[in-house]
Amino acid sequence: MELTCEPYVVCLDGDDWIEDRYLELAQEVFASRPTVGIVSAWVNFDGEQHGKWKPRDFSLEDILASNCLHSATAFRRLASAEVGHYTNGLEGYEDWEHWISITERGWKNHVIPKFLLH
């Protein structure tokens, strides 16, 4: 069941937060690049873990090898619908499987080179 009709979605874990500008910049990428199904950004870890992570645009081989995106990565609802949304029954890897499925369908990705995810 879909709970939104918005064209873009961001799933946020309870201990994560995003910069206000992330949504604006992600929407600009989606609007200007219709083949992009996934938009992420650099990550600041400022909870129990401290540090910075600069994920980059990835290939199918990259995402198959490791989960190279933060869980608060934005995605097109259309791309998600094409792959059947999140897979039930996975414990802790739903987002990774989702990125793989979207990428397998030929959707591109883009990582905004700014620290916008926490």
XYZ file of C-alpha atoms in Angstrom:
118
model
C 0.000 0.000 0.000
C 1.357 3.426 -0.921
C 0.989 6.131 1.700
C 2.077 9.035 -0.479
C 1.422 10.424 -3.911
C 4.478 12.690 -3.821
C 6.997 12.005 -6.604
C 9.987 11.691 -4.224
C 10.413 9.874 -0.910
C 12.934 9.980 1.953
C 12.725 7.389 4.738
C 14.204 8.649 7.992
C 15.320 6.440 10.870
C 14.473 7.760 14.340
C 18.091 8.645 15.136
C 18.811 10.416 11.830
C 18.111 13.935 10.623
C 18.598 15.850 7.399
C 19.511 19.426 6.565
C 16.557 21.436 5.212
C 18.475 22.094 2.009
C 18.792 18.364 1.241
C 15.196 18.085 0.056
C 15.515 21.186 -2.111
C 18.778 20.035 -3.713
C 17.539 16.480 -4.223
C 14.393 17.775 -5.918
C 16.535 19.920 -8.242
C 18.537 16.829 -9.263
C 15.393 14.780 -9.871
C 13.803 17.599 -11.897
C 16.845 18.177 -14.088
C 17.877 14.536 -14.563
C 14.887 12.287 -15.333
C 17.002 9.097 -15.401
C 18.123 9.587 -11.781
C 16.113 7.435 -9.375
C 18.278 7.823 -6.248
C 19.768 10.996 -4.711
C 21.951 10.936 -1.615
C 24.492 13.245 0.028
C 27.575 13.197 2.238
C 27.038 12.146 5.861
C 28.084 13.611 9.221
C 28.081 11.080 12.058
C 27.462 13.064 15.228
C 25.855 10.584 17.605
C 27.524 7.552 19.183
C 29.719 7.425 16.087
C 31.700 10.509 15.024
C 33.167 11.244 11.646
C 32.387 12.078 8.072
C 31.504 9.858 5.137
C 31.618 10.944 1.522
C 29.728 8.372 -0.530
C 29.966 8.830 -4.283
C 27.921 8.040 -7.361
C 27.993 4.263 -7.766
C 27.646 1.479 -10.315
C 25.608 -1.690 -9.988
C 28.822 -3.543 -9.119
C 29.571 -1.026 -6.331
C 26.144 -1.348 -4.703
C 26.212 -5.144 -4.995
C 29.572 -5.212 -3.173
C 28.565 -2.950 -0.272
C 25.826 -0.634 0.898
C 27.364 2.663 -0.141
C 24.407 4.918 0.775
C 22.839 6.327 3.925
C 19.364 5.056 4.748
C 17.931 8.600 4.393
C 18.693 8.609 0.675
C 15.917 10.095 -1.473
C 14.331 8.099 -4.276
C 11.704 8.518 -6.958
C 8.401 6.939 -6.013
C 8.125 5.726 -9.634
C 11.484 3.901 -9.401
C 10.416 2.336 -6.119
C 7.056 1.260 -7.551
C 8.823 -0.406 -10.489
C 10.701 -2.707 -8.099
C 7.801 -3.370 -5.745
C 8.949 -0.967 -3.009
C 10.816 -2.350 0.014
C 11.144 -6.124 0.431
C 9.434 -7.570 3.491
C 11.265 -10.050 5.676
C 14.748 -8.550 5.529
C 16.223 -7.599 8.874
C 18.198 -4.376 8.618
C 19.037 -4.478 4.910
C 15.805 -3.238 3.317
C 17.318 0.019 2.076
C 20.358 -1.700 0.548
C 18.179 -4.206 -1.295
C 16.011 -1.311 -2.470
C 19.024 0.580 -3.917
C 20.192 -2.600 -5.678
C 16.755 -3.235 -7.200
C 16.364 0.348 -8.431
C 19.872 0.321 -9.912
C 19.276 -3.047 -11.601
C 16.272 -1.506 -13.371
C 18.604 1.032 -14.992
C 17.928 4.055 -12.813
C 20.947 6.306 -12.255
C 22.070 7.825 -8.961
C 23.658 11.017 -7.770
C 25.371 11.961 -4.529
C 25.252 15.652 -3.611
C 28.761 16.638 -2.498
C 27.623 18.398 0.690
C 27.180 17.201 4.277
C 23.375 17.132 4.408
C 22.638 13.837 6.188
C 23.208 13.137 9.888
